Each structure stands twice: as C-alpha cells, then as structure tokens.
Short mmCIF file of C-alpha atoms and ligand atoms in Angstrom, two decimals:
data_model
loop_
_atom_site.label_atom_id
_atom_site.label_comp_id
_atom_site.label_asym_id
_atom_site.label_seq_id
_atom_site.Cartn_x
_atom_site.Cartn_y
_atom_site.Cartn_z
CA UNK V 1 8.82 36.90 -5.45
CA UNK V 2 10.09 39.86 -3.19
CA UNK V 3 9.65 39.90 0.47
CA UNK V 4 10.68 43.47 2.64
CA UNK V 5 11.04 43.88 5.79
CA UNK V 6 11.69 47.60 7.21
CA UNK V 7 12.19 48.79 10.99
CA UNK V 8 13.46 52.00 12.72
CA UNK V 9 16.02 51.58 15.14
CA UNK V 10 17.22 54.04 18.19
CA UNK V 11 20.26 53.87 19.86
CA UNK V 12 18.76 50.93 22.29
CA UNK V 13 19.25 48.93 19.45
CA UNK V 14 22.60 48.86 19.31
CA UNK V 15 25.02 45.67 19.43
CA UNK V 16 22.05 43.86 18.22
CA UNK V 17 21.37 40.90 15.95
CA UNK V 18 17.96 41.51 14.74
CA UNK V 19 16.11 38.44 12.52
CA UNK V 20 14.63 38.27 9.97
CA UNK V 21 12.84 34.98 8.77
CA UNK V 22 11.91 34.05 5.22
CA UNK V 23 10.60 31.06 3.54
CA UNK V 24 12.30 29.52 0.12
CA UNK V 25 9.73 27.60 -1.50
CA UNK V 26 11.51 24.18 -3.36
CA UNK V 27 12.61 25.26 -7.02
CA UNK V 28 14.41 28.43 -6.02
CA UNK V 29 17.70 29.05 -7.70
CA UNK V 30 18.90 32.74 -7.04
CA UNK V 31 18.36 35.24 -3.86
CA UNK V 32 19.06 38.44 -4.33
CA UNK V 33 19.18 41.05 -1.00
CA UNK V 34 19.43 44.54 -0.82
CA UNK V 35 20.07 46.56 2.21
CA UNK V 36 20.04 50.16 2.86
CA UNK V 37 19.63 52.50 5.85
CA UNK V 38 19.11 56.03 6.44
CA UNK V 39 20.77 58.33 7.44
CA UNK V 40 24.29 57.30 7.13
CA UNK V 41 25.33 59.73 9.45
CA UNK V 42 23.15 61.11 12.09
CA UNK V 43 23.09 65.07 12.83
CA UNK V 44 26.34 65.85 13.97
CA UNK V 45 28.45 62.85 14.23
CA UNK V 46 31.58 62.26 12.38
CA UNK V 47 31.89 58.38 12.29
CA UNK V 48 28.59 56.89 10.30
CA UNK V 49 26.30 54.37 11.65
CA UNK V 50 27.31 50.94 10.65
CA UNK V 51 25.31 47.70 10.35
CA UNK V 52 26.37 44.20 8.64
CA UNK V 53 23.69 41.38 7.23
CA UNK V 54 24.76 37.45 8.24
CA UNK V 55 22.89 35.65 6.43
CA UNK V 56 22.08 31.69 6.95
CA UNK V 57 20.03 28.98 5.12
CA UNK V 58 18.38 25.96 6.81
CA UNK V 59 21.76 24.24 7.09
CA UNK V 60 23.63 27.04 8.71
CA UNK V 61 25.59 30.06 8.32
CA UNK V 62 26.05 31.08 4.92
CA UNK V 63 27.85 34.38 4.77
CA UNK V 64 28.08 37.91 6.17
CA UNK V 65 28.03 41.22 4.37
CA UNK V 66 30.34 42.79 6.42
CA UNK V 67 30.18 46.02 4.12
CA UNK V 68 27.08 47.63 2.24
CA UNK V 69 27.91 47.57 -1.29
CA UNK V 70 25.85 48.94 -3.99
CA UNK V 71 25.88 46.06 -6.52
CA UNK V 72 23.57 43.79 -3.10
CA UNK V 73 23.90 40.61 -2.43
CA UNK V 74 23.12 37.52 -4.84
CA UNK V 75 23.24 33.84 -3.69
CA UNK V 76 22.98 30.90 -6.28
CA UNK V 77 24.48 27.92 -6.10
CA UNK V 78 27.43 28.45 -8.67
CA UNK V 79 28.91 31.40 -7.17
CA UNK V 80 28.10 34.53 -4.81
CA UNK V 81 28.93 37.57 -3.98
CA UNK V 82 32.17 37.99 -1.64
CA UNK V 83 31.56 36.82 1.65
CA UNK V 84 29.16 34.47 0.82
CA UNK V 85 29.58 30.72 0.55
CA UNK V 86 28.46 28.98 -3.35
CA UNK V 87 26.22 26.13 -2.64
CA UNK V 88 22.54 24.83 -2.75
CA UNK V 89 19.77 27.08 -2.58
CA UNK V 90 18.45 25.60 0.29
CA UNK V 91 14.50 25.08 0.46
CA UNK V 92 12.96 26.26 3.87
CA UNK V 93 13.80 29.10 6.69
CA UNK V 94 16.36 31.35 5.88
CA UNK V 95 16.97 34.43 7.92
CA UNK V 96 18.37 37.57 6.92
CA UNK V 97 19.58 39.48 10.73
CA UNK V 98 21.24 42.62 11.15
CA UNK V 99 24.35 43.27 13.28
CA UNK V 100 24.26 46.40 15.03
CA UNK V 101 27.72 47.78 15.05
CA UNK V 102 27.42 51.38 15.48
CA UNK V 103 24.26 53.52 15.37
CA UNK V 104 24.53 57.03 16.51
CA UNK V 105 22.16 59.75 18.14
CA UNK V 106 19.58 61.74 17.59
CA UNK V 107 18.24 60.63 14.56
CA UNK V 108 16.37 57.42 14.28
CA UNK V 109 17.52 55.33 11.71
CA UNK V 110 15.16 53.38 9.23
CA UNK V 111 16.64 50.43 7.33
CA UNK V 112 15.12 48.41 4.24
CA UNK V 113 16.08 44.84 3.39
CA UNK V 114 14.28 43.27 -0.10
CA UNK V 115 14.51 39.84 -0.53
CA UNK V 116 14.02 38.67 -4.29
CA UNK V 117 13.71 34.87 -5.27
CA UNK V 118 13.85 33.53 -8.52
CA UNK V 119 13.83 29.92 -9.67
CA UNK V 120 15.56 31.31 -13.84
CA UNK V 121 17.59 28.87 -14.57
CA UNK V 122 21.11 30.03 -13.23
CA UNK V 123 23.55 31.15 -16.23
CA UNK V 124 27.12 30.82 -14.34
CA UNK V 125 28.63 27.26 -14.22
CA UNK V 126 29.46 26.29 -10.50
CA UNK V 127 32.50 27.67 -9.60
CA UNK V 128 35.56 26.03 -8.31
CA UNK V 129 38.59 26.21 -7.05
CA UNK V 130 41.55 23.73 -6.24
CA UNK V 131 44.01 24.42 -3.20
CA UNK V 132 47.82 24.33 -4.84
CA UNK V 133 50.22 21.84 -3.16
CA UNK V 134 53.61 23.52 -3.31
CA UNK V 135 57.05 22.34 -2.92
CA UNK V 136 58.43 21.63 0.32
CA UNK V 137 61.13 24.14 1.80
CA UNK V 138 63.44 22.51 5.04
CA UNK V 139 63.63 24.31 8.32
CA UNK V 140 64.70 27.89 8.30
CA UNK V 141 63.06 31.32 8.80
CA UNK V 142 59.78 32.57 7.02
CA UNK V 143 58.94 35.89 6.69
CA UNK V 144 55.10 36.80 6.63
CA UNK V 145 51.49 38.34 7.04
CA UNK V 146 48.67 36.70 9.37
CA UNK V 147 46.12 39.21 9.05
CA UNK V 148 44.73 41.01 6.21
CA UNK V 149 41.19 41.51 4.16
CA UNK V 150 39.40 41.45 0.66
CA UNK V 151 36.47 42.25 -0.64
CA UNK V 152 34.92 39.20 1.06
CA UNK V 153 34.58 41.82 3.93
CA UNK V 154 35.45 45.52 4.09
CA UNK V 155 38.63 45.40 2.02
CA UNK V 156 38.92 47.56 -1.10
CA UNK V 157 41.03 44.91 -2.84
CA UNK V 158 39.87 41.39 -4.26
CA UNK V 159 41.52 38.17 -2.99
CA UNK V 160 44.40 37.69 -6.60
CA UNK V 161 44.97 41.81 -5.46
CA UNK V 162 46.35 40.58 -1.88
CA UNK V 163 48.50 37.74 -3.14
CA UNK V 164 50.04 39.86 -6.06
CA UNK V 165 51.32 42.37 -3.16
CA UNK V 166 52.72 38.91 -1.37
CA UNK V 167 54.46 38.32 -4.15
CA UNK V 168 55.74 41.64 -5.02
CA UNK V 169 56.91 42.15 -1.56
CA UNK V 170 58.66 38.76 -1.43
CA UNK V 171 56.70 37.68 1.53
CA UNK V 172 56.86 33.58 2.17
CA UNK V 173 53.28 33.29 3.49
CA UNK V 174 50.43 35.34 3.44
CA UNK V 175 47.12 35.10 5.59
CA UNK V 176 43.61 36.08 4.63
CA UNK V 177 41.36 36.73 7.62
CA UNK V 178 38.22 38.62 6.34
CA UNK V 179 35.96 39.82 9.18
CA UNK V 180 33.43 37.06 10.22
CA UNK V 181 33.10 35.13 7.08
CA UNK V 182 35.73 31.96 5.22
CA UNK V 183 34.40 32.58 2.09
CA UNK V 184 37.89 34.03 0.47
CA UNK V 185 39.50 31.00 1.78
CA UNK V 186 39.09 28.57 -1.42
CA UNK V 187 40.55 31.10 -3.86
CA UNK V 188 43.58 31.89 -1.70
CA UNK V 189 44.52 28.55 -1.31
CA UNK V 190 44.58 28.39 -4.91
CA UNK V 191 46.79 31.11 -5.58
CA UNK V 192 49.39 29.87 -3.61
CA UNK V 193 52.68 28.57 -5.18
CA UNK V 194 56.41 27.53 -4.66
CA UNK V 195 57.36 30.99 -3.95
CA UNK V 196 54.51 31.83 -1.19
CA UNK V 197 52.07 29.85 0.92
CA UNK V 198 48.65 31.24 1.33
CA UNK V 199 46.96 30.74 4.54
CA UNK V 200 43.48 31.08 6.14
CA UNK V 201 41.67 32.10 8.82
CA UNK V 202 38.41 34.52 9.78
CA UNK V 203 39.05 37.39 11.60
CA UNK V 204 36.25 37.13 15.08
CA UNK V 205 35.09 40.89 14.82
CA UNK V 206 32.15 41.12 17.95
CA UNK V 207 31.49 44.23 19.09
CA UNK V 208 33.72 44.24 21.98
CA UNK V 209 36.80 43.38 20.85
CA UNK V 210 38.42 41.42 17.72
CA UNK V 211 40.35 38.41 17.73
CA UNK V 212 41.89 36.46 14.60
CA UNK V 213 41.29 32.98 14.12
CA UNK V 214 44.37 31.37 11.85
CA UNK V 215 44.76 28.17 10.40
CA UNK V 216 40.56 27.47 10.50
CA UNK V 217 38.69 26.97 6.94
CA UNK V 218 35.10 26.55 9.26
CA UNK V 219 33.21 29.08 10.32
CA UNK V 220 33.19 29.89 13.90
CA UNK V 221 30.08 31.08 15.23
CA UNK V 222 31.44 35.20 16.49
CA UNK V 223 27.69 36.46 17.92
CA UNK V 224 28.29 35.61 21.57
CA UNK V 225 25.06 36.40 22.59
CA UNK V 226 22.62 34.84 20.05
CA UNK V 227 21.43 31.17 20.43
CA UNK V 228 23.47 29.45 23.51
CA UNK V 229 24.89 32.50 24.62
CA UNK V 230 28.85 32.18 25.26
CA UNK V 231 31.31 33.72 26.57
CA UNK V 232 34.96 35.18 24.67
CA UNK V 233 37.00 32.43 26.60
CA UNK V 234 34.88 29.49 25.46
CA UNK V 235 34.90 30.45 21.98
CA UNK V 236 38.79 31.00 22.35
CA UNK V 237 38.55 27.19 23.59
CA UNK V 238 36.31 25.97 20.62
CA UNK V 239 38.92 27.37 18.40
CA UNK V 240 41.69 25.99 20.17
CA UNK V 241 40.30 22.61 20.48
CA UNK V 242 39.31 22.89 16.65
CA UNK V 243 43.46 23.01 16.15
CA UNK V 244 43.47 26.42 15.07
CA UNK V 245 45.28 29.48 17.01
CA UNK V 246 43.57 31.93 18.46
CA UNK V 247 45.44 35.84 18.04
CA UNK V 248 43.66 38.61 20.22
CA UNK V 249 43.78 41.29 17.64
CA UNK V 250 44.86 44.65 18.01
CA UNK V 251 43.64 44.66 21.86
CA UNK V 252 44.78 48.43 22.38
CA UNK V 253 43.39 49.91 19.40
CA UNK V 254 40.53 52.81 19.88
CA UNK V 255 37.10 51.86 20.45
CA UNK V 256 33.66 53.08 20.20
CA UNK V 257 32.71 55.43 18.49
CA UNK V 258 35.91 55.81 16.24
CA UNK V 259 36.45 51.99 15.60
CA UNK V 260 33.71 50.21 16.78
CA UNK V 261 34.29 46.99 18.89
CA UNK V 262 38.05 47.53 18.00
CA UNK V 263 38.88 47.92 21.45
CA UNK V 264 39.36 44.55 23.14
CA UNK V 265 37.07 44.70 26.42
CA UNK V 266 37.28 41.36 27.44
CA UNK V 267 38.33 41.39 30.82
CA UNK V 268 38.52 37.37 31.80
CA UNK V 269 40.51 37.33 28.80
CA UNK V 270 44.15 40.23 29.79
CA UNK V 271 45.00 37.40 28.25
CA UNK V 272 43.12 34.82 30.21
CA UNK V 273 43.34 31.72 27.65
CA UNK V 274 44.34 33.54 24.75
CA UNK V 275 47.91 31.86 23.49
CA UNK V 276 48.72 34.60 21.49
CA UNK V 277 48.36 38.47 20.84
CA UNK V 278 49.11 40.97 17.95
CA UNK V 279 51.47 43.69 19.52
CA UNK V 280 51.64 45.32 16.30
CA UNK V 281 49.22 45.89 14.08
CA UNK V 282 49.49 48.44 10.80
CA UNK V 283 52.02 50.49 11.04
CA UNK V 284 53.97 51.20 13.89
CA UNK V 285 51.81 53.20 16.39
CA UNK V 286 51.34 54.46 19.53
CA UNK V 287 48.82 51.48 20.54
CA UNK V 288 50.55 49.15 19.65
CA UNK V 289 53.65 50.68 22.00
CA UNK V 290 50.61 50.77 24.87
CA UNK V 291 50.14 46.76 23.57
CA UNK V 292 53.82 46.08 23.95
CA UNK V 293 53.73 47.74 27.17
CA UNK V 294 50.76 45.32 28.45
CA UNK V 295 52.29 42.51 27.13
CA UNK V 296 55.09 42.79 28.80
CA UNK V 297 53.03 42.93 32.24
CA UNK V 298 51.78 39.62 31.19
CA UNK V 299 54.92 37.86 30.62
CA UNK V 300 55.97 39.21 33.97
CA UNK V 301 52.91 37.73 35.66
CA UNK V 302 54.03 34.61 34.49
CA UNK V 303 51.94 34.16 31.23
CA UNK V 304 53.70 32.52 28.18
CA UNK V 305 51.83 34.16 25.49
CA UNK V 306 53.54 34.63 21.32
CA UNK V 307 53.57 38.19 20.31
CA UNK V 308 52.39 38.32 16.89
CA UNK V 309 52.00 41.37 13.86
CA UNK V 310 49.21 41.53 11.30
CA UNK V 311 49.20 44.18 8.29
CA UNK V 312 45.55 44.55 9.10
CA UNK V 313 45.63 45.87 5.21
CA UNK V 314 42.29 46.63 3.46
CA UNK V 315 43.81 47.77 0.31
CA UNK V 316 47.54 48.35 -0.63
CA UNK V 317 49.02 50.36 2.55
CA UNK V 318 50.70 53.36 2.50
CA UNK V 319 54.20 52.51 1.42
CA UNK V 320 55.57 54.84 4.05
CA UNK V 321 54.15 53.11 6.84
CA UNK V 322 56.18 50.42 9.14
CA UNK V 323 54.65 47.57 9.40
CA UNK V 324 55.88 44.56 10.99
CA UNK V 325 56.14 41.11 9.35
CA UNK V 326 56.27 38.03 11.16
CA UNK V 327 59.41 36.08 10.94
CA UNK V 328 59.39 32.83 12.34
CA UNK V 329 61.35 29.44 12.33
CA UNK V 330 59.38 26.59 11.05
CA UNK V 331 60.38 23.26 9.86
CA UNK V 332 58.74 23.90 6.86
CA UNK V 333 56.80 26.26 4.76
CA UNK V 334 53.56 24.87 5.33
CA UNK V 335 50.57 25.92 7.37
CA UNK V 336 50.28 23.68 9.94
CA UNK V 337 54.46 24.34 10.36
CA UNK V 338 54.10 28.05 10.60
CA UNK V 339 51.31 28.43 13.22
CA UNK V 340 53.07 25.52 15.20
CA UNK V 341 56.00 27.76 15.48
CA UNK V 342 54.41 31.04 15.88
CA UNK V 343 52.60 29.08 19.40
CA UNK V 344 55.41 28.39 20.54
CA UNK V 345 56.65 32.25 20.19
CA UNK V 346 59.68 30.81 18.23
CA UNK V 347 59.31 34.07 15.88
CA UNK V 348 59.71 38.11 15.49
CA UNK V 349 58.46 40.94 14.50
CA UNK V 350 60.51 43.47 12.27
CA UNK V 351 59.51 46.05 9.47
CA UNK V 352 63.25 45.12 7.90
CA UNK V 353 65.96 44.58 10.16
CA UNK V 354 66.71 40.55 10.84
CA UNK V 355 66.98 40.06 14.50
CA UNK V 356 68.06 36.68 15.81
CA UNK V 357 68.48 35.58 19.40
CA UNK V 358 69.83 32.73 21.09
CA UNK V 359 70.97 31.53 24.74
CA UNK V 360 72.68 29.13 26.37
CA UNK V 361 73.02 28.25 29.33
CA UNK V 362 75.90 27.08 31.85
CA UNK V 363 75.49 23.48 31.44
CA UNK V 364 75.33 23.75 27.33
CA UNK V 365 71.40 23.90 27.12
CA UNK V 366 70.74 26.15 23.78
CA UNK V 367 67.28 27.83 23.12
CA UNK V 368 66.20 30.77 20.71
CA UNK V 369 63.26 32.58 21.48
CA UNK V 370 60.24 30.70 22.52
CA UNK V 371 62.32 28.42 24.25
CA UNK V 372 62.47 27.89 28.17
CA UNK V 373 65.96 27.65 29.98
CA UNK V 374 66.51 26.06 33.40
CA UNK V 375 67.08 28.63 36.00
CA UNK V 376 70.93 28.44 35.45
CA UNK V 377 73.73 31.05 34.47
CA UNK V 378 73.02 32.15 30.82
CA UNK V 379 75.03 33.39 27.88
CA UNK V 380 72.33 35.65 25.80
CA UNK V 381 73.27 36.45 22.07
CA UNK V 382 71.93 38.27 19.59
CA UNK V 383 73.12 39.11 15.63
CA UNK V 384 71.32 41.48 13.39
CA UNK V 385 71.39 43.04 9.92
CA UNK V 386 69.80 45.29 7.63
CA UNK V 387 68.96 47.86 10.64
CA UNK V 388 70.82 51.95 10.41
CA UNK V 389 73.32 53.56 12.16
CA UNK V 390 72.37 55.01 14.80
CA UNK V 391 69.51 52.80 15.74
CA UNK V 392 68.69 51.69 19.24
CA UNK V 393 69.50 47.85 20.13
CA UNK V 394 67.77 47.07 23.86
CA UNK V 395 67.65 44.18 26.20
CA UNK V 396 65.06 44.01 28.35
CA UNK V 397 65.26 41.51 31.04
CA UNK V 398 61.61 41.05 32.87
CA UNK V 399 60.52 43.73 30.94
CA UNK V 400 62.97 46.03 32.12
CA UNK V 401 65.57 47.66 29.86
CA UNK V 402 69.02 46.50 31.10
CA UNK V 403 71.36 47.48 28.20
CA UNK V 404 70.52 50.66 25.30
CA UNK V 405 72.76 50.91 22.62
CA UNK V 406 73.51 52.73 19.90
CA UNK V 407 74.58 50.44 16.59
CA UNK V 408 75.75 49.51 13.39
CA UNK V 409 73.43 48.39 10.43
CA UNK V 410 74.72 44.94 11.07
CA UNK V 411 76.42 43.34 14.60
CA UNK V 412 76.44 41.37 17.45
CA UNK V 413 76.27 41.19 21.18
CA UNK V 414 75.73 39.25 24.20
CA UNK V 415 74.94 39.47 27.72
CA UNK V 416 75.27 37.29 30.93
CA UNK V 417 72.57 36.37 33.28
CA UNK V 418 73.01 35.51 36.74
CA UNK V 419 71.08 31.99 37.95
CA UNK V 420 67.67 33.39 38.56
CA UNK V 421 68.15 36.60 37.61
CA UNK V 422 65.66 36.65 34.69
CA UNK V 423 61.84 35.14 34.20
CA UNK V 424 62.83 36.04 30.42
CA UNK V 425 64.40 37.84 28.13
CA UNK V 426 64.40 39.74 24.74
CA UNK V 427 65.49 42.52 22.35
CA UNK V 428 64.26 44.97 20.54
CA UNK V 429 65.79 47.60 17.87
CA UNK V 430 64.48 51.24 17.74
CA UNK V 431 65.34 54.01 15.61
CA UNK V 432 66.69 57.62 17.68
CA UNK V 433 62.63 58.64 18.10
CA UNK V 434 61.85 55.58 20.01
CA UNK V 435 59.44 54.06 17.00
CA UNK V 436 60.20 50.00 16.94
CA UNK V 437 62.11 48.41 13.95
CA UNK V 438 62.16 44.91 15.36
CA UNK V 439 61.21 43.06 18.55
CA UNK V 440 61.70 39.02 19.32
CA UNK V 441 59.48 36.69 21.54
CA UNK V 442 61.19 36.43 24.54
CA UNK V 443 63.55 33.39 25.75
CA UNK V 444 61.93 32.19 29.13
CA UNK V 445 63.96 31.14 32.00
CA UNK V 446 62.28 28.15 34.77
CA UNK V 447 61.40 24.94 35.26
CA UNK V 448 58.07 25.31 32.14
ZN1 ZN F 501 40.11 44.04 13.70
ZN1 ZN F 502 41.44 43.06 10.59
#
C-alpha cells in the first residue's frame, strides 16, 4: 500500500513542523518513506533549503531523518535505517512531519513524501546490541570528546568509523550526540572497551539555537513549539532533572542563513539555567574567541558555569585543525564519573599542551579548578607540558589578564592573590598569533 502526500511551501513556512497522519493497518511489518523536495536551491542563493522528517508511531517518537539520503527510510522491527529506533511496527496513527529548517526565496518549493507498507515477512533477524562493561581505572585525568555525529544524523561517517578515530587518537572517552535522535546510542556503547569509554547523548538542534544533551539514552522532546509548547529553560530543566547535563552548544557560531539555528538566540538562557557551555567547538576559531569572551562576562556576573569543547566532527576532521579535547579529573573512567566532574568545571580544554592548576589558600585550603576558595590570601599554581617555545602562558584574574608570558614547552609558575582580590581565576596558553592552545575552568574565590 503507498500513501503520498505533496505540498508547496513559501518562505511563511519556515521553522515549521508540518504533519502528516497515516494509518498502519494490524499485520504490517516494513515502512518504507521517501522524501524529496524541489528545488534544492532556490534562484540565487548559496546555502540550499533544508528540511528533516521526525517520524513517530502510536507509542511515540521513533526517529528523525536529520539528512535526505537517497537509499529513504525503512522501518521494521529488526533494524532501521540510522536515526531510527528497531522495534514493533506499531498498528494505528503514525505521522510523518516535516521540520522546516531553512527554505529560501523566490522560488516555491514542492516536496513529496511516499509512504509504502508491506506486511512480507521481514528477512533480517532483530538486531542487537550489548553495552561493554569495561575495567575500572582510579582517579586521575581523562582526556576526551563530548560532541560528535554519525550517520544516524548528518555525519558522513558510521558509528565503528567514530570510535576507530577514538582509538587511533588515544582519546579515553568519546561521546556520540547525533542531532535530535538516540538511535546510535546502543552500538556505541558496545564498542566501548578497556582502552576508551563510549558515551551518549542527543545533540537538541531547534532552530534557534543548539544545545547538547550528555549522559541521556531517552529521547528528549527538541520541537518547542509543537504539542505543550515550552520554553528552552524548561527543557534545560527536564534534562537536568532527568540526571543528564545540559551543554549550550556552540552559542556564538553563525546563524541563519549560513548555519541554520546554529546561532544560540535564547535570550532567558546568556546562560540563564544552563550549567554548562562549549567555548570551543571545531577547531580553534574566531567564535569561539567571541564565546570565551562572553563567558567570561558570565563568570564575572557571578555565574558558575563549566566551559566545555566538542569536536563537533561529521567525518574525520581536517588533521590540521586545533581542536580542543576535554581533560578532566574524574574518579573514574566511567560515565556517570566524567560528566560529574565536567559540572563541577573540574576540567580543561587543550588541543595538546597539559595544563594543570591548583590554589591554596592562607589557611592550607587546596582546590584545582572548579573548586571554590574562601575569600582569603591565595597561592595560585600552575605546571604545564607539551606546549612550544615561545607560546603565551596568561592569568586572567576576573577575566582580566594580569600576567602574559612568554614560555618554555614545559614549566611552572605561581601567583599571589590578595584577600578579595579575585571572584576567580584561570590560565590559558596561546601561541605568538593569539590562537588558544589550552584554557582551564576557573578556580572561584567566596563563600559558594
Ligand atoms: Zn550544533
Ligand atoms: Zn553538533
């Protein structure tokens, strides 16, 4: 049986989520979708239009098809295509909707969706996977990802592809966070091992601004405006009451038209209830030195909010690019450990260098960054290796630079801070053109 549905769209239509509702009669075993739209690009315009297909079945959401491929969609209960959760074909109302990300002017643009159901008996066996314990590592510093993609949404790679370049780069942990959809997250958690630990998340991509949920394996409802219409800090609470940690993604990075709803326009939320937010995302940019900047302004205003750094990758990155890895002190290599210490900012970010601070303070009271100090004469220290000569180390007190200097690949230094001088503290190293090597969380100074 085939159903189609077809409609024209304008640009009115955009940031839509547009339903479509079909019936599975009892005794279906395969649905097959296929979406196309025309034009891709409308007279004139250099970005294309872009549209995605969530798709749920009488129990609920089922998947999202974050990017048009040509091989469609097929849903059985053994196994799917990425982004789409295996499982009963539901009898009953399913509906196919289309998210309007970016559609362009003048043209009109037309777009086709054919449903196909078929109750042949399915060939595949069901498919599973089983989530690898691995061996328990004590307290000490991890060095990792929490944000990348696969095919599940608009990657190039598969999910094995992004664990293999884990492994190869000697990362500890690596996250997957496809846009809008879990459906990755079983097969990464079975490709972990002793030597890395494979996390999960979904990466919240509405069409004002991204946000990345880590440590989640549910869905979380991302369409603000469709059903009980909510707002960006309420779904920042659901996820943080859910025990997952909310990251507001790349919040600096270009919007409309170039990188549609990359731009993060949520005003209640600069940062509002976010706890934490990626200051650098890909390689080493001039947003994310505007994102540094703003976060910065935050911490002075009194926020205590964990800097974090995704890859962002879709594919293997350019090799030449600086990207920063998160490297934080947990007391373990586990999940739950690592996002635990990554709230409480007791990480940094460097593309190589390692860059440890501590303090302590008059009275013998010892923190490292994340930590809060009472209001008392301080002792800050920092060591570091693995930077270059001629590299920049700074310490910024209240997000002012108080001390430049050039230095060695590897050293150490410390400063003193007068009672009350600072609200906090941290360091950062830079090469000669200003471009960032490594930054740490800040140590906070009152009575928090
Ligand atoms: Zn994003
Ligand atoms: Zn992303």
């Amino acid at each position: 049986m085939k159903i189609t549905f077809e409609a024209t769209l304008s640009v009115a239509d955009l940031h839509r989520h547009i339903p479509h509702i079909f019936e599975v009669p009892p005794g279906t075993t395969q649905i097959h979708v296929e979406f196309s739209y025309s034009p891709r690009y409308s007279q004139g315009q250099e970005n294309h239009n872009q549209m995605s297909l969530s798709i749920a079945d009488p129990a609920g959401p089922r998947g999202v098809y974050y990017l048009i491929r040509d091989y469609g969609i097929n849903i059985t209960e053994a196994r799917c295509t990425p982004g789409f959760n295996a499982g009963p074909v539901r009898p009953g109302q399913w509906n196919v909707e289309v998210d309007t990300y970016r559609l362009l002017p003048p043209d009109p643009i037309t777009y086709t969706i054919e449903v196909t159901l078929s109750s042949d008996p399915i060939p595949d066996p069901i498919q599973t996977y089983e989530k690898k314990q691995i061996a328990s590592r004590g307290p000490g510093w991890y060095r990792g990802d929490l944000h990348a993609h696969s095919l599940h949404s608009d990657a190039s790679w598969d999910v094995p592809d992004l664990v293999q370049y884990a492994r190869d780069h000697k990362l500890d942990f690596i996250t997957l966070t496809d846009h809008n959809t879990v459906s990755g997250l079983p097969q990464v958690e079975s490709l972990a091992g002793d030597d890395l630990l494979t996390m999960g998340g979904m990466e919240l991509t509405t069409y004002y601004g991204h946000a990345v949920v880590l440590g989640t394996r549910k869905w979380f409802e991302w369409r603000l405006d469709t059903d009980d219409h909510f707002t960006m800090p309420q779904l920042a609470d659901r996820v943080l009451a859910s025990g997952a940690l909310f990251v507001t993604a790349h919040p600096m990075a270009p919007g409309d038209p170039e990188c549609s709803g990359c731009h993060w326009e949520y005003e209640d939320m600069l940062p509002g209830n976010s706890p934490a937010v990626e200051i650098w995302n890909g390689g080493w940019s001039p947003y994310n030195q505007m994102t540094v900047e703003m976060y910065y302004q935050w911490l002075n205003e009194g926020h205590k909010i964990s800097a974090t750094a995704g890859s962002d990758m879709h594919g293997p990155p350019d090799p030449d690019r600086r990207g920063g890895r998160n490297v934080v002190y947990a007391e373990e290599l586990s999940e739950e450990a690592i996002l635990e210490a990554v709230r409480k900012g007791r990480s940094y970010i460097s593309a190589g260098p390692d860059l440890i601070l501590s303090g302590q303070t008059q009275s013998g009271i010892e923190a490292i960054n994340g930590d809060t100090l009472p209001p008392e004469a301080a002792v800050i220290s920092v060591h570091w290796s693995g930077a270059h000569e001629g590299d920049i180390l700074r310490f910024n007190v209240n997000g002012r630079t108080l001390e430049k200097r050039p230095i060695q690949a590897a050293g150490e230094a410390s400063w003193t801070l007068e009672p009350g001088q600072a609200k906090w503290c941290n360091v950062e190293i830079r090469d000669a053109q200003n471009e960032m090597w490594a930054i740490t969380n800040p140590i906070y100074f009152g009575d928090r």
